[in-house]
mmCIF file of C-alpha atoms in Angstrom:
data_model
loop_
_atom_site.group_PDB
_atom_site.id
_atom_site.type_symbol
_atom_site.label_atom_id
_atom_site.label_comp_id
_atom_site.label_asym_id
_atom_site.label_seq_id
_atom_site.Cartn_x
_atom_site.Cartn_y
_atom_site.Cartn_z
ATOM 1 C CA MET A 1345 147.727 72.886 132.300
ATOM 2 C CA ARG A 1346 147.049 76.529 133.288
ATOM 3 C CA LYS A 1347 144.690 78.476 130.804
ATOM 4 C CA LYS A 1348 146.158 81.651 129.311
ATOM 5 C CA ALA A 1349 144.497 84.792 130.422
ATOM 6 C CA GLU A 1350 142.432 86.075 127.662
ATOM 7 C CA VAL A 1351 143.097 89.584 126.292
ATOM 8 C CA PRO A 1352 139.905 91.525 125.596
ATOM 9 C CA LEU A 1353 139.265 92.301 122.160
ATOM 10 C CA PRO A 1354 139.117 96.006 121.196
ATOM 11 C CA ALA A 1355 135.972 97.750 120.642
ATOM 12 C CA VAL A 1356 135.880 100.937 118.546
ATOM 13 C CA ASP A 1357 133.817 103.845 120.003
ATOM 14 C CA GLN A 1358 135.135 106.646 117.778
ATOM 15 C CA VAL A 1359 136.439 105.753 114.342
ATOM 16 C CA ASP A 1360 139.840 107.046 113.731
ATOM 17 C CA CYS A 1361 140.002 108.411 109.998
ATOM 18 C CA SER A 1362 142.915 110.773 110.394
ATOM 19 C CA PHE A 1363 145.328 108.972 107.937
ATOM 20 C CA LEU A 1364 142.441 108.752 105.319
ATOM 21 C CA GLU A 1365 141.609 112.436 106.043
ATOM 22 C CA THR A 1366 145.278 113.361 104.651
ATOM 23 C CA LEU A 1367 144.545 111.608 101.273
ATOM 24 C CA LEU A 1368 143.465 113.416 98.353
ATOM 25 C CA GLY A 1369 142.277 110.285 96.660
ATOM 26 C CA TYR A 1370 140.121 109.423 99.632
ATOM 27 C CA HIS A 1371 138.413 112.964 99.411
ATOM 28 C CA ALA A 1372 138.002 112.848 95.649
ATOM 29 C CA ARG A 1373 136.445 109.329 95.633
ATOM 30 C CA ARG A 1374 133.999 110.332 98.733
ATOM 31 C CA ALA A 1375 133.127 113.539 96.498
ATOM 32 C CA SER A 1376 132.597 111.573 93.486
ATOM 33 C CA LEU A 1377 130.482 108.832 95.231
ATOM 34 C CA ALA A 1378 128.250 111.668 96.536
ATOM 35 C CA VAL A 1379 127.582 113.014 93.024
ATOM 36 C CA ILE A 1380 127.526 109.746 91.188
ATOM 37 C CA GLU A 1381 124.901 108.119 93.055
ATOM 38 C CA VAL A 1382 122.472 110.882 92.340
ATOM 39 C CA PHE A 1383 123.802 110.953 88.756
ATOM 40 C CA LEU A 1384 123.190 107.131 88.265
ATOM 41 C CA GLU A 1385 119.509 107.771 89.483
ATOM 42 C CA ARG A 1386 119.035 110.736 87.286
ATOM 43 C CA MET A 1387 120.347 109.133 83.982
ATOM 44 C CA ALA A 1388 118.430 105.843 84.500
ATOM 45 C CA PRO A 1389 115.478 107.083 82.446
ATOM 46 C CA TYR A 1390 117.893 107.777 79.613
ATOM 47 C CA GLY A 1391 119.541 104.451 79.848
ATOM 48 C CA LEU A 1392 122.965 106.149 80.319
ATOM 49 C CA ARG A 1393 125.808 105.466 82.493
ATOM 50 C CA PRO A 1394 128.508 108.206 83.208
ATOM 51 C CA VAL A 1395 130.705 107.198 80.277
ATOM 52 C CA ASP A 1396 127.807 106.798 77.904
ATOM 53 C CA PHE A 1397 126.784 110.306 78.971
ATOM 54 C CA SER A 1398 130.181 111.706 78.318
ATOM 55 C CA VAL A 1399 130.649 110.060 75.051
ATOM 56 C CA LEU A 1400 127.279 111.469 73.729
ATOM 57 C CA SER A 1401 127.995 114.911 75.199
ATOM 58 C CA LEU A 1402 131.372 114.909 73.415
ATOM 59 C CA ILE A 1403 129.876 113.877 70.092
ATOM 60 C CA SER A 1404 126.981 116.360 70.638
ATOM 61 C CA HIS A 1405 129.526 119.362 71.027
ATOM 62 C CA ASN A 1406 132.119 117.900 68.598
ATOM 63 C CA PRO A 1407 130.136 116.325 65.539
ATOM 64 C CA GLY A 1408 132.420 114.204 63.505
ATOM 65 C CA ILE A 1409 134.703 113.586 66.524
ATOM 66 C CA THR A 1410 136.785 110.268 65.842
ATOM 67 C CA SER A 1411 137.108 107.391 68.142
ATOM 68 C CA ARG A 1412 140.584 108.032 68.703
ATOM 69 C CA GLN A 1413 139.959 111.635 69.879
ATOM 70 C CA LEU A 1414 137.140 110.236 72.287
ATOM 71 C CA CYS A 1415 139.634 107.784 73.796
ATOM 72 C CA GLY A 1416 142.304 110.460 74.163
ATOM 73 C CA THR A 1417 140.014 112.988 75.807
ATOM 74 C CA LEU A 1418 138.252 110.517 78.100
ATOM 75 C CA GLY A 1419 141.008 108.095 78.778
ATOM 76 C CA ILE A 1420 139.166 105.070 77.487
ATOM 77 C CA LEU A 1421 140.874 102.165 75.978
ATOM 78 C CA PRO A 1422 139.966 101.717 72.146
ATOM 79 C CA PRO A 1423 138.586 98.252 72.708
ATOM 80 C CA ASN A 1424 136.159 99.401 75.313
ATOM 81 C CA LEU A 1425 134.875 102.378 73.191
ATOM 82 C CA VAL A 1426 134.194 100.053 70.052
ATOM 83 C CA GLY A 1427 131.638 98.214 72.333
ATOM 84 C CA MET A 1428 130.063 101.510 73.643
ATOM 85 C CA VAL A 1429 129.814 103.008 70.178
ATOM 86 C CA ASN A 1430 128.344 99.665 68.744
ATOM 87 C CA SER A 1431 125.737 99.927 71.617
ATOM 88 C CA LEU A 1432 124.787 103.513 71.039
ATOM 89 C CA GLU A 1433 124.658 102.735 67.281
ATOM 90 C CA LYS A 1434 122.231 99.944 67.964
ATOM 91 C CA ARG A 1435 120.283 102.414 70.056
ATOM 92 C CA GLU A 1436 120.104 104.561 67.004
ATOM 93 C CA LEU A 1437 121.706 107.381 69.001
ATOM 94 C CA VAL A 1438 125.025 107.577 66.997
ATOM 95 C CA ALA A 1439 125.773 107.158 63.481
ATOM 96 C CA ARG A 1440 129.441 106.632 61.887
ATOM 97 C CA LYS A 1441 130.226 108.525 58.840
ATOM 98 C CA PRO A 1442 133.384 109.038 56.705
ATOM 99 C CA HIS A 1443 135.723 111.515 58.089
ATOM 100 C CA PRO A 1444 136.116 114.487 55.552
ATOM 101 C CA ARG A 1445 140.076 114.467 55.670
ATOM 102 C CA ASP A 1446 141.184 111.083 56.845
ATOM 103 C CA GLY A 1447 139.850 108.223 54.625
ATOM 104 C CA ARG A 1448 140.648 105.561 57.138
ATOM 105 C CA ALA A 1449 138.801 107.267 59.983
ATOM 106 C CA MET A 1450 135.066 107.446 60.739
ATOM 107 C CA GLY A 1451 133.449 110.536 62.334
ATOM 108 C CA LEU A 1452 130.920 110.149 64.941
ATOM 109 C CA HIS A 1453 127.606 111.902 64.812
ATOM 110 C CA LEU A 1454 124.355 111.927 66.775
ATOM 111 C CA THR A 1455 121.087 111.035 65.255
ATOM 112 C CA ALA A 1456 118.112 113.035 65.878
ATOM 113 C CA ALA A 1457 116.978 110.727 68.593
ATOM 114 C CA GLY A 1458 120.738 111.066 70.004
ATOM 115 C CA ARG A 1459 120.414 114.964 69.945
ATOM 116 C CA LYS A 1460 117.001 114.959 71.656
ATOM 117 C CA LEU A 1461 118.387 112.381 74.282
ATOM 118 C CA ILE A 1462 121.545 114.162 75.050
ATOM 119 C CA HIS A 1463 119.909 117.628 75.144
ATOM 120 C CA ASP A 1464 117.496 116.375 78.060
ATOM 121 C CA ALA A 1465 120.247 114.263 79.785
ATOM 122 C CA GLU A 1466 122.520 117.613 79.860
ATOM 123 C CA ALA A 1467 119.573 119.588 81.093
ATOM 124 C CA THR A 1468 119.149 116.868 83.885
ATOM 125 C CA ALA A 1469 122.959 116.801 84.655
ATOM 126 C CA ALA A 1470 123.010 120.648 84.822
ATOM 127 C CA GLU A 1471 120.184 120.647 87.471
ATOM 128 C CA LEU A 1472 122.134 118.056 89.596
ATOM 129 C CA GLU A 1473 125.271 120.123 89.135
ATOM 130 C CA SER A 1474 123.418 123.081 90.323
ATOM 131 C CA GLU A 1475 122.098 121.233 93.420
ATOM 132 C CA VAL A 1476 125.699 119.963 94.236
ATOM 133 C CA ALA A 1477 127.259 123.499 93.576
ATOM 134 C CA ALA A 1478 124.853 125.194 95.896
ATOM 135 C CA ARG A 1479 126.899 123.827 98.739
ATOM 136 C CA LEU A 1480 130.000 126.030 97.468
ATOM 137 C CA THR A 1481 130.253 129.852 96.906
ATOM 138 C CA ALA A 1482 131.081 130.761 93.174
ATOM 139 C CA ASN A 1483 134.515 131.255 94.087
ATOM 140 C CA GLU A 1484 134.959 128.024 95.837
ATOM 141 C CA GLN A 1485 133.317 126.293 92.748
ATOM 142 C CA LYS A 1486 135.884 127.801 90.428
ATOM 143 C CA THR A 1487 138.755 126.993 92.621
ATOM 144 C CA LEU A 1488 137.773 123.295 93.187
ATOM 145 C CA LEU A 1489 137.355 122.650 89.345
ATOM 146 C CA ARG A 1490 140.833 124.505 88.803
ATOM 147 C CA LEU A 1491 142.553 122.172 91.474
ATOM 148 C CA LEU A 1492 140.780 118.816 90.209
ATOM 149 C CA LYS A 1493 141.937 119.674 86.683
ATOM 150 C CA LYS A 1494 145.514 120.037 87.975
ATOM 151 C CA VAL A 1495 145.407 116.584 89.702
ATOM 152 C CA TYR A 1496 144.038 114.793 86.374
ATOM 153 C CA ARG A 1497 145.445 116.684 83.617
ATOM 154 C CA PRO A 1498 149.017 116.148 82.503
ATOM 155 C CA GLN A 1499 151.079 119.338 82.664
#
């Protein structure tokens, strides 16, 4: 019996990314990963994940915001937010208080510890943003933000 001639396996010398380079999602994810890696490191001392940071920041700037409003703004499912708010409440960063106009709803408020933590965490996030933004001109930053918002915000 004759042995078939073996076809040599290909070896890649130069990676072809041409298709991926055409994808908006690919670039958005690469940019996100570049920023989020450093964000995670910088938020570790505060014990905050990106979503925790976003929730606390929104509560800070919108005292009395409801869970429904947080879910709608951040695109979080209500069951996921409940656990997160419970965790922040256990850390004594957030307190639930009756909503002044809707007797069925609870407003979310930061405690003194929550205000201090998010104040410091936002300062750290602002430093990180400045470092990342330094790679772009002021006009490029404005354009990038405007275009990214067009992608993820409904028209």
